[in-house]
Coordinates of C-alpha atoms in Angstrom, one line a residue:
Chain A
X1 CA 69.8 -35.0 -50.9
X2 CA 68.3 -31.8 -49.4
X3 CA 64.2 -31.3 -49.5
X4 CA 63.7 -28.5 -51.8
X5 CA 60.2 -29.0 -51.9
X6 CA 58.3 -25.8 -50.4
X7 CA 54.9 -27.6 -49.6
X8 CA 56.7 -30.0 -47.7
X9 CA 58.4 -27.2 -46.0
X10 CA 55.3 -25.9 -44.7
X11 CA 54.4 -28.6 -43.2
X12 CA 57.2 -29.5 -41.4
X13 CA 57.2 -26.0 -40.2
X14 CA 53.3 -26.0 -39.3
X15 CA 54.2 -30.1 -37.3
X16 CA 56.7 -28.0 -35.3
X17 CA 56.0 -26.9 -31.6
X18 CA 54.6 -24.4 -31.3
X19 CA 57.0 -23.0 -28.5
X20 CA 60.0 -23.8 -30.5
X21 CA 62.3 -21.0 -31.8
X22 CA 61.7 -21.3 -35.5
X23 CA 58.5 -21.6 -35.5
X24 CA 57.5 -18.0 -33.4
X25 CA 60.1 -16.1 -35.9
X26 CA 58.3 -17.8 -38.6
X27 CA 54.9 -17.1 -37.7
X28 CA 55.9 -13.5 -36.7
X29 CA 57.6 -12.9 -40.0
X30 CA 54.6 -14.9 -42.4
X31 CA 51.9 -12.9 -40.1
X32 CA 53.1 -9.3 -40.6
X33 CA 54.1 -10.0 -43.8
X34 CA 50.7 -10.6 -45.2
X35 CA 49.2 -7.8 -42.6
X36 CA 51.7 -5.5 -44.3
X37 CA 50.3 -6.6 -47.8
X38 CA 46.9 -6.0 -47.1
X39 CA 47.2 -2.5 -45.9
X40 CA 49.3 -1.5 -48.3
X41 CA 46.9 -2.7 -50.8
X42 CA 44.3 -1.0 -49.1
X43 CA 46.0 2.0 -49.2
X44 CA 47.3 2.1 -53.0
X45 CA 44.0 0.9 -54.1
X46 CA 41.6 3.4 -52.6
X47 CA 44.1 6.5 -52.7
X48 CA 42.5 8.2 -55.9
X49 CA 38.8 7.6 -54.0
X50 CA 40.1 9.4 -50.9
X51 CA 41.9 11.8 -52.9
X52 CA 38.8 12.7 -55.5
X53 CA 36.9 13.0 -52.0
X54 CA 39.4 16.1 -49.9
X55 CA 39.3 17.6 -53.7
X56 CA 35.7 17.3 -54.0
X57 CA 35.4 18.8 -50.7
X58 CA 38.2 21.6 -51.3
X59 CA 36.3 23.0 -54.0
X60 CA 32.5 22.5 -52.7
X61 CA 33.4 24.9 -49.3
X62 CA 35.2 26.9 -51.7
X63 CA 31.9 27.7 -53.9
X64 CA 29.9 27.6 -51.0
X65 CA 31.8 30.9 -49.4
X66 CA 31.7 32.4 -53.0
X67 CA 27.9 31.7 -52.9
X68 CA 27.7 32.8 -49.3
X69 CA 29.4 36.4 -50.4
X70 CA 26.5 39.1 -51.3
X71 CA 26.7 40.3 -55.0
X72 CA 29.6 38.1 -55.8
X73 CA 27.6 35.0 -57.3
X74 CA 26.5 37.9 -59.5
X75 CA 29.4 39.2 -60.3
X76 CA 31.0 35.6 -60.9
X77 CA 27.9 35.1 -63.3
X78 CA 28.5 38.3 -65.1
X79 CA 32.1 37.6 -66.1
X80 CA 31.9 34.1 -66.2
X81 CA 33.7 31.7 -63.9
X82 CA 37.3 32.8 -65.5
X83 CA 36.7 36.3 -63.7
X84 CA 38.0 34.4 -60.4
X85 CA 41.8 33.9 -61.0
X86 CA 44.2 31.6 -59.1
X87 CA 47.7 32.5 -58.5
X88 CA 50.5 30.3 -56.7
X89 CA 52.4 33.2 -55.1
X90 CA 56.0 33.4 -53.5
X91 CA 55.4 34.2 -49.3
X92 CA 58.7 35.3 -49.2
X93 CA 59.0 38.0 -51.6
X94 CA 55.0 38.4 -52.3
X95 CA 55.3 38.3 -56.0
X96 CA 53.2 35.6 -58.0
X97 CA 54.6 32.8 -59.7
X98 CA 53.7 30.3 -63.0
X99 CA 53.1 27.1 -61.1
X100 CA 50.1 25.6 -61.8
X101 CA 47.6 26.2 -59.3
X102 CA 46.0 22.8 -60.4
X103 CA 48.6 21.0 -58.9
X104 CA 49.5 22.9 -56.0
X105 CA 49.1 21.6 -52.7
X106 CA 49.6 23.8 -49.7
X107 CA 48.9 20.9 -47.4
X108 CA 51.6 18.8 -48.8
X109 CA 54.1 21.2 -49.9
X110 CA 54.2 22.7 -46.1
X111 CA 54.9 18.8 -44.9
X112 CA 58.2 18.5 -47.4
X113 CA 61.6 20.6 -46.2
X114 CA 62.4 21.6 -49.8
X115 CA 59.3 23.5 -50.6
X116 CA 58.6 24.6 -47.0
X117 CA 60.4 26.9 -44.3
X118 CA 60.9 26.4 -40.1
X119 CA 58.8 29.1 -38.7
X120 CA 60.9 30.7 -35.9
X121 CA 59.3 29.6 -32.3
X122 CA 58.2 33.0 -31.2
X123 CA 56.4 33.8 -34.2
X124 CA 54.7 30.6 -34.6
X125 CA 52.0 31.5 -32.9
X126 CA 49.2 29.2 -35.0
X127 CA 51.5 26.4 -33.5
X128 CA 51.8 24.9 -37.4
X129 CA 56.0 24.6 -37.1
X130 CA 57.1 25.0 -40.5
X131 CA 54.8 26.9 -43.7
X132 CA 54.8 26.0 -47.5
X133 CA 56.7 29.2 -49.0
X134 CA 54.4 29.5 -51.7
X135 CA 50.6 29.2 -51.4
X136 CA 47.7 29.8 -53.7
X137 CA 45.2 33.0 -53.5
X138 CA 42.5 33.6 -55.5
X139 CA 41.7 37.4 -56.6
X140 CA 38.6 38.2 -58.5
X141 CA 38.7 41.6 -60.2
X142 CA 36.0 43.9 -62.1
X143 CA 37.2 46.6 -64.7
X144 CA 40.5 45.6 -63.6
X145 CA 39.8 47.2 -60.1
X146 CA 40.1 44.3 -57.2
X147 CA 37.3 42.8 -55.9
X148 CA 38.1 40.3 -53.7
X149 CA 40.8 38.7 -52.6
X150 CA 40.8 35.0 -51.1
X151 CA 43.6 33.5 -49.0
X152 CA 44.1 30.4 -47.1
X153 CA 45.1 30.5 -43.7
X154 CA 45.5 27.9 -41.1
X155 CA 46.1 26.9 -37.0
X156 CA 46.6 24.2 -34.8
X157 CA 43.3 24.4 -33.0
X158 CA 42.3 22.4 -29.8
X159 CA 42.4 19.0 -31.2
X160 CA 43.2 19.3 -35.0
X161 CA 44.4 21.6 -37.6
X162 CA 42.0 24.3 -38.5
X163 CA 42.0 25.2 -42.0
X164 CA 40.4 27.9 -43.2
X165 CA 39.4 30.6 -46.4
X166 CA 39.4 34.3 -45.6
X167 CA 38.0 36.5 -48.1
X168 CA 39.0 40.3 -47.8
X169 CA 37.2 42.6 -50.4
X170 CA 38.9 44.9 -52.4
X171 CA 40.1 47.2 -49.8
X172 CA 41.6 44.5 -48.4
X173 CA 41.0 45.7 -44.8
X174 CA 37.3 44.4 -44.9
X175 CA 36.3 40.5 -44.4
X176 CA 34.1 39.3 -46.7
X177 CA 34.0 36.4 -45.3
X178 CA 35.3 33.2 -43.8
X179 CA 35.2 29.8 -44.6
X180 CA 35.8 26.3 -42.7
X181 CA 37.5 23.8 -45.2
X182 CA 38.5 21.7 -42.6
X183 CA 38.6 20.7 -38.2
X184 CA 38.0 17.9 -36.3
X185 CA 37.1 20.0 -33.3
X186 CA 35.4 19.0 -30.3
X187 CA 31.7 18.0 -31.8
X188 CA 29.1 20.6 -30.9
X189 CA 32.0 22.5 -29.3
X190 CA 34.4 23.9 -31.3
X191 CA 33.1 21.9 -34.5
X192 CA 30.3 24.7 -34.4
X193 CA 33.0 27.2 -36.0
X194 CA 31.3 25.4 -39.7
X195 CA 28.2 26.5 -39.0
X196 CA 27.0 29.2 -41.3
X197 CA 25.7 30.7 -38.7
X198 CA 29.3 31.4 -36.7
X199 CA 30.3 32.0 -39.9
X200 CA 28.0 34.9 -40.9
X201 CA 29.4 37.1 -38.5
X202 CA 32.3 37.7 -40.3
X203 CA 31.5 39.4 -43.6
X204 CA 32.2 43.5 -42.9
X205 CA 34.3 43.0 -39.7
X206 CA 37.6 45.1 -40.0
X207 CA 41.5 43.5 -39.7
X208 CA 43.8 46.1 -38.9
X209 CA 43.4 49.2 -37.1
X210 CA 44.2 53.0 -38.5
X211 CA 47.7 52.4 -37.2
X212 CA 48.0 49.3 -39.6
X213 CA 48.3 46.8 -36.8
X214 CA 46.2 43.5 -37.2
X215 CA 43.5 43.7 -34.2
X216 CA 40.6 41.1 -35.9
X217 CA 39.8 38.5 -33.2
X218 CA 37.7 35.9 -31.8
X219 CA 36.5 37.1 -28.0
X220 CA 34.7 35.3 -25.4
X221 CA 31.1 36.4 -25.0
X222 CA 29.9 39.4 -27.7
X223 CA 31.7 41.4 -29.9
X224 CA 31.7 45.2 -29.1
X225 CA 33.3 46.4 -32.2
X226 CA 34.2 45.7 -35.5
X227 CA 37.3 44.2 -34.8
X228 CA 36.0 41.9 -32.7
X229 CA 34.0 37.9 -34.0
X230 CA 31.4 36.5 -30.9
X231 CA 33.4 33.5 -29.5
X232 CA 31.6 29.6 -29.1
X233 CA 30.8 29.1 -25.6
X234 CA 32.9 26.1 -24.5
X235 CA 35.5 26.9 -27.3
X236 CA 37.8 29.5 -26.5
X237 CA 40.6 27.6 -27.9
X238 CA 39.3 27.1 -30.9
X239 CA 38.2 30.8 -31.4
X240 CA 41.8 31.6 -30.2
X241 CA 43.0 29.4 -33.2
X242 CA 41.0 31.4 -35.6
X243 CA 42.6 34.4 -34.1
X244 CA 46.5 33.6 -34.3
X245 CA 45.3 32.1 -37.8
X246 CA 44.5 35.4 -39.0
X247 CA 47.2 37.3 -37.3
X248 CA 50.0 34.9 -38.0
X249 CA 49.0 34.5 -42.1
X250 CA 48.2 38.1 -42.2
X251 CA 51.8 38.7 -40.2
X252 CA 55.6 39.0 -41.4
X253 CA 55.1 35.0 -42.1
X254 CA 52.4 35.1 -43.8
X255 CA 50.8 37.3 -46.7
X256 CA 51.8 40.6 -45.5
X257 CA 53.9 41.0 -48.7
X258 CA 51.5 40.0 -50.7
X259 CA 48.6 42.3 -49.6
X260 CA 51.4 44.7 -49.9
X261 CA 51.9 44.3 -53.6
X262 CA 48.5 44.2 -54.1
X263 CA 47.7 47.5 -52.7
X264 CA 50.3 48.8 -55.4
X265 CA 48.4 47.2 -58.0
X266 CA 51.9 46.0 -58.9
X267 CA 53.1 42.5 -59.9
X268 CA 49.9 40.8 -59.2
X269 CA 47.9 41.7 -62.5
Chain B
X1 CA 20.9 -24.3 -29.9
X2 CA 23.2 -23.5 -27.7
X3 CA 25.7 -22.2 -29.8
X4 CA 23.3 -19.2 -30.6
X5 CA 23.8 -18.4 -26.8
X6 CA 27.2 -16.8 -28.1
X7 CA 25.4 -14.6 -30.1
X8 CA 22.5 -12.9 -27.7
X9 CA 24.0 -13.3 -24.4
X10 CA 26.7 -10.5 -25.1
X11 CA 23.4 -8.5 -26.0
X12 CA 22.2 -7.6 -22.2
X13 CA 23.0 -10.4 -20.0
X14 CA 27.1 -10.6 -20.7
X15 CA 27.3 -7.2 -22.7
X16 CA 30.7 -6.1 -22.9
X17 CA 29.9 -2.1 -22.0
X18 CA 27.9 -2.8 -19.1
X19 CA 28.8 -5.3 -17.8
X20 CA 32.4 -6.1 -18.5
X21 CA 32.7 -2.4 -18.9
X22 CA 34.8 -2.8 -21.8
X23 CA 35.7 -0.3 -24.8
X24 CA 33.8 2.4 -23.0
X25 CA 36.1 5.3 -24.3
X26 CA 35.3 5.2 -27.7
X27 CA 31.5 4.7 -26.5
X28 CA 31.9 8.5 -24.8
X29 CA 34.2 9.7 -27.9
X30 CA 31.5 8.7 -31.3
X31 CA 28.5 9.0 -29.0
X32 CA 27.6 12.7 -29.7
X33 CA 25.2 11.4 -33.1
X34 CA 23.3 8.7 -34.0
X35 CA 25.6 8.8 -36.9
X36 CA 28.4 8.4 -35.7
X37 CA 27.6 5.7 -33.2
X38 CA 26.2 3.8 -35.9
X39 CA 29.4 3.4 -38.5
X40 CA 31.5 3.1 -35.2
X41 CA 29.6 0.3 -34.3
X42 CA 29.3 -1.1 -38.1
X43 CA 33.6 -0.7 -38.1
X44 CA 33.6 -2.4 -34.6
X45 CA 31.5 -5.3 -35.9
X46 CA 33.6 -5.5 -38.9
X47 CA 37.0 -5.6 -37.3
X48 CA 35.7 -7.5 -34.3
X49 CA 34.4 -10.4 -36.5
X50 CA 37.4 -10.5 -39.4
X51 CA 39.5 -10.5 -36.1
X52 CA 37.9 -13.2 -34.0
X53 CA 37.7 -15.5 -37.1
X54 CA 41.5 -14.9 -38.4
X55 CA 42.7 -15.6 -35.0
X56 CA 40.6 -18.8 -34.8
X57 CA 41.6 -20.1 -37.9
X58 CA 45.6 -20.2 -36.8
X59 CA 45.1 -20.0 -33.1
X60 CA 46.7 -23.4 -33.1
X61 CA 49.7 -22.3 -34.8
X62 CA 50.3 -19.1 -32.8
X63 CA 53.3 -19.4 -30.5
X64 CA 52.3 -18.6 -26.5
X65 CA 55.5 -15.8 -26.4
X66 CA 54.4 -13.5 -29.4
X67 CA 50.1 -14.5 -29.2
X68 CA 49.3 -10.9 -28.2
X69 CA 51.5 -8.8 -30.7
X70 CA 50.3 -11.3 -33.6
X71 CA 46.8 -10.6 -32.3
X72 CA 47.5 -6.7 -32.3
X73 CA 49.2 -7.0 -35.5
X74 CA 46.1 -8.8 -37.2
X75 CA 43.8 -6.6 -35.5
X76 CA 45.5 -2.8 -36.6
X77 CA 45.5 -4.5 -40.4
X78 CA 42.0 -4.6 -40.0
X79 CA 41.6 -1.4 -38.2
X80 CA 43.7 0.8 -40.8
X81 CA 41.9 -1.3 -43.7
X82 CA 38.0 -0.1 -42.1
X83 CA 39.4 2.8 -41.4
X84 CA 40.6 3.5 -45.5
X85 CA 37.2 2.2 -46.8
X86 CA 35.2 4.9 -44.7
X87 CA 37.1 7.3 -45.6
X88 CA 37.2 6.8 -49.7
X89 CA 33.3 5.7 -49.4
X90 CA 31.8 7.8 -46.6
X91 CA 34.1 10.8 -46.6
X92 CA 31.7 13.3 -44.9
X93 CA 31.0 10.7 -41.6
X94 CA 34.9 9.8 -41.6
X95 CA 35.2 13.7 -41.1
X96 CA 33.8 13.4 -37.7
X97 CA 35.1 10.1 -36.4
X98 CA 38.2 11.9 -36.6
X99 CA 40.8 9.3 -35.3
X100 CA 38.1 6.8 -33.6
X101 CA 38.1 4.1 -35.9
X102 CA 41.9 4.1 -35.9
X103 CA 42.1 3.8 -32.0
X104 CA 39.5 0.5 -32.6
X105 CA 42.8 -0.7 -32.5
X106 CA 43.3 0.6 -28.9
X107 CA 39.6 -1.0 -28.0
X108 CA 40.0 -3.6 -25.3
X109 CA 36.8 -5.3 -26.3
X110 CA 38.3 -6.7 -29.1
X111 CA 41.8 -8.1 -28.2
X112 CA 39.2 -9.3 -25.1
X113 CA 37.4 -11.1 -27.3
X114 CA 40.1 -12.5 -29.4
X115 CA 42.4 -13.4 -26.2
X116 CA 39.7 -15.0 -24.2
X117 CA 37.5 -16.8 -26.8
X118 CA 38.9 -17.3 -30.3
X119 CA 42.3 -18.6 -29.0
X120 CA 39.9 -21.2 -27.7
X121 CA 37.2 -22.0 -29.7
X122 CA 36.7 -22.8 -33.4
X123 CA 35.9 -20.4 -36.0
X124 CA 32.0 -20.6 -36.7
X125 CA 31.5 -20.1 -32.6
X126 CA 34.3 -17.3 -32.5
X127 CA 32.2 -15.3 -35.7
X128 CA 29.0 -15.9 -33.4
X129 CA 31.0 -14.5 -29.9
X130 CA 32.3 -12.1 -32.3
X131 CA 29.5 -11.1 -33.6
X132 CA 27.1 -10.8 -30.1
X133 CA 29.7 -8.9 -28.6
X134 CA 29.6 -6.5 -31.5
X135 CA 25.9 -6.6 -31.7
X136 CA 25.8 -5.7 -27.5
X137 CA 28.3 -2.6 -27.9
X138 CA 26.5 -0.7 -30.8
X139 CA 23.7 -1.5 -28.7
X140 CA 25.2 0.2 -25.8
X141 CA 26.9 3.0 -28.5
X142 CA 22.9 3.6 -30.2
X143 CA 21.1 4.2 -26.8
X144 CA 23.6 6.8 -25.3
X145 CA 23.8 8.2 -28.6
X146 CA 20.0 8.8 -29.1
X147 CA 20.1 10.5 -25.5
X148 CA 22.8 12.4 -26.5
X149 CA 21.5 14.0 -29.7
X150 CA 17.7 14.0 -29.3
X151 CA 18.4 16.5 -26.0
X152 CA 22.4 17.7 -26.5
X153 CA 21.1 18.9 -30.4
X154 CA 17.3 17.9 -31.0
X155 CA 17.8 16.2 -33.7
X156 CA 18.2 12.3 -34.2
X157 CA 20.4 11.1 -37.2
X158 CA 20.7 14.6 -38.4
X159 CA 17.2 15.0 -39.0
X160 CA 14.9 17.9 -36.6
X161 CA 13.3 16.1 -33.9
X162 CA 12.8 19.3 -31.8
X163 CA 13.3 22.2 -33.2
X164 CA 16.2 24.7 -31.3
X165 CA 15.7 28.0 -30.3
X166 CA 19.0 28.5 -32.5
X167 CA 16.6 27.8 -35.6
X168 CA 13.9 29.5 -34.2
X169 CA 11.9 27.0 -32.3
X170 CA 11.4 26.0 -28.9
X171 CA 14.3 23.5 -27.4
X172 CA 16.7 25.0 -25.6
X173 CA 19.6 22.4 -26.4
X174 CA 21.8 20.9 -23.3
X175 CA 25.3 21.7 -24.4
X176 CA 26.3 19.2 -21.5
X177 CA 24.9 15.8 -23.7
X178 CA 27.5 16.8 -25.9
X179 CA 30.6 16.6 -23.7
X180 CA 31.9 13.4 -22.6
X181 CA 30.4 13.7 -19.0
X182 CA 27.4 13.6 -20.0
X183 CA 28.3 10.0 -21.5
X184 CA 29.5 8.7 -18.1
X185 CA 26.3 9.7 -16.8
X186 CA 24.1 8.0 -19.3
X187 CA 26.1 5.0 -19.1
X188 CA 26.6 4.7 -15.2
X189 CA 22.7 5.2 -15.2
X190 CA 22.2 2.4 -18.1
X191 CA 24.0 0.4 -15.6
X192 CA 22.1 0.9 -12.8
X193 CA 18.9 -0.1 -15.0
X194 CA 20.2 -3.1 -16.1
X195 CA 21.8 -4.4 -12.4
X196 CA 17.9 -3.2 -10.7
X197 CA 16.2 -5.4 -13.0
X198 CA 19.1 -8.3 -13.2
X199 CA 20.2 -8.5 -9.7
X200 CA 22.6 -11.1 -10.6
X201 CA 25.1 -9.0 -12.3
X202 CA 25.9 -6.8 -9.4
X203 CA 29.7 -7.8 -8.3
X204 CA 30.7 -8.2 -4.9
X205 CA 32.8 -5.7 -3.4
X206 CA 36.4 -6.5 -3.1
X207 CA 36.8 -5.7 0.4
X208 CA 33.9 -5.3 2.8
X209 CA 34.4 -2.1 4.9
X210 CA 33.7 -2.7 8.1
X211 CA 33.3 -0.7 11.4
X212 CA 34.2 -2.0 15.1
X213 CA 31.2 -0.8 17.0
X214 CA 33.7 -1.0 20.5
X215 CA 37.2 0.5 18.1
X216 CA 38.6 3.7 19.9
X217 CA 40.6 6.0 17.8
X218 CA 44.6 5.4 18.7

């Protein structure tokens, strides 16, 4: 009669040399099995912690650049906090659409071939491979003129994605500002693009030029005009990425329609 | 007690940086704030302990053939599990050590550690070998890193120290403590310390060079 015991299993498997055959697929198989157990547990069990954290921190920089804007906390104030409207807008035609904003992802949604497109290699010049097509703004208006508008743009930098808030004001040719949401650039290198300092430059620099042509960028050494951001010693790349981040969401890719619409005053109200 | 040796020899006279000159690529990578260095080490001691004492509790079981990918496999568990607990309980710090607690996984120290001691010792005196050689890294890790930020920022754990002429005040900061020369530096001179006062630590060469006073050229 067969042993159908499993304790006694287990110990004739444990008595068995250690060199034989059985035994190393055995321990192979029983070791990654409970390795694979315990990181998935660690990883299903913390997710909503880590999750509630990058949210936290979304909308933290987020206030922090409205804060950081001059007269807009007042105008926030004035209106209330529902004066600053989200909308999840199409990239390919430019028009808005009812998806929640709430649930939206851009992160995510650009990672998933259904809600995202290949961007064609010579265009792809934030080096980010494929874009979500739709992406949420954020467009604050008084007496139904625009204000501001706030869009999220993004580059591969020198050693991590660069993600980042520009904030154009109602003209949508000025910046009103920019904001780091997230790098993991070189510490005390390129990291120093989230300093508020770096980022202070930026409110009143101009994007495109009279012939409508996007010239806004991040140069090495001082700036000599308004189109132009002081560069990071020691971080060219990373003042490059900022660059092709602004032309490349700004570009044919990016929210050109958009800003297009929006200059109507059509679709977008 | 000469089991404690285990624990404080690893902290100067066998340390694992300086002397075995082991993990010292995370030690430039995390060493740019006190910060840093400090949960790098915490993770370090944490996997490096879990590890040692996992490893020593089967090590007679382990087949010779598959010993080092069951030790990797045990140690990247631990690595990935660290790595998820910083990240849902100290979110801003796990911002900054970027991908370095993953690439624990990648530290030699501890498959050193598992490989040459716990495979061979029981579990208490693997925790304390563990544990020393964890204690003598963040050592290593704490030094460069208060170098590195007192002069590469002025500050020390975040908090002003000397105040930078960015801020208005006085220091002039040295961008170079903040790139990873400036850690080779510290630590080749942290070794030279330690080998001037402890003569016994300095190896001997490999190969003498040695040059024929009568030897023409051919």
């Amino acid at each position: 009669m067969p042993d159908l015991n499993p304790l006694s299993w287990w110990a004739r498997l444990l008595a068995l040399p250690n060199e034989s055959r059985t035994k190393t697929i055995a321990m192979a198989f029983i070791v990654s099995g409970i390795c694979a157990l315990l990181v998935s547990s660690a990883a299903v069990l913390l997710a909503p912690m880590r999750d509630a954290n990058l949210a936290a921190e979304r909308e933290a920089r987020l206030a922090a650049m409205l804060e950081s804007m001059p007269g807009l906390a007042d105008i926030v104030a004035q209106y209330g906090a529902d004066s600053l409207e989200t909308v999840v807008v199409d990239l390919e035609t430019g028009e808005p659409t009812d998806i929640d904003p709430a649930t939206f992802d851009i992160a995510a949604a650009a990672e998933v071939p259904e809600t995202s497109s290949i961007i064609p290699g010579e265009a792809d010049i934030a080096g980010l491979g494929r874009r979500a097509d739709l992406a949420p703004i954020h467009i604050l208006r008084e007496d139904g003129e625009l204000r501001l508008v706030i869009l999220p743009i993004s580059a591969v930098g020198y050693q991590s994605t660069i993600r980042a808030h520009l904030a154009l004001e109602g003209d949508l040719n000025t910046v009103a500002g920019l904001s780091i949401i997230e790098q993991g650039e070189t510490p005390g290198l390129g990291a120093r693009i989230e300093e508020p300092a770096w980022q202070a430059l930026w409110p009143g620099k101009e994007l495109a030029g009279d012939d409508g042509e996007i010239r806004l960028s991040v140069v090495r050494g001082r700036a000599t005009s308004a189109y132009e951001v002081d560069g990071i010693t020691g971080a060219t790349r990373t003042g490059n990425a900022i660059t092709s981040a602004i032309h490349f969401w700004l570009g044919e890719y990016g929210f050109d329609d958009v800003l297009a619409n929006l200059r109507q005053g059509a679709g977008l109200q | 007690m000469k089991r404690l040796q285990h624990l404080y020899t690893p902290l100067i006279d066998n340390n694992p940086v300086t002397l075995q000159i082991l993990g010292i690529c995370s030690a430039l990578a995390v060493t740019t704030s006190m910060t840093t260095a400090l949960v790098m080490s915490l993770a370090l001691i944490v996997v490096l302990v879990a590890s040692s004492m996992i490893i020593s509790a089967i090590r007679h079981h382990i087949p010779t053939s598959i010993r080092l990918i069951l030790q990797i496999t045990i140690i990247a568990s631990l690595v990935i599990v660290a790595d998820q607990v910083i990240q849902a309980f100290a979110f801003d710090i796990s911002q900054r050590l970027s991908i370095f607690v993953g690439l624990i996984v990648t530290n030699c120290l501890v498959l050193g550690r598992a490989e040459a001691f716990a495979m061979r010792n029981p579990v208490g005196l693997s925790a304390l070998d563990a544990l020393g050689n964890g204690l003598g890294y963040g050592l290593v890790l704490l030094l460069i890193g208060f170098v590195r930020e007192l002069f590469g920022a002025g500050t020390l754990f975040g908090q002003t120290v000397f105040p930078t002429i960015h801020d208005g005040g006085w220091f002039t900061p040295l961008n170079l403590m903040l790139l990873a020369p400036s850690a080779f530096f510290l630590l080749g001179l942290l070794i030279w310390a330690i080998r001037s006062v402890r003569p016994a630590q300095i190896e001997p060469a490999d190969y003498e060079i040695s040059i024929e006073p009568n030897r023409r050229a051919p």
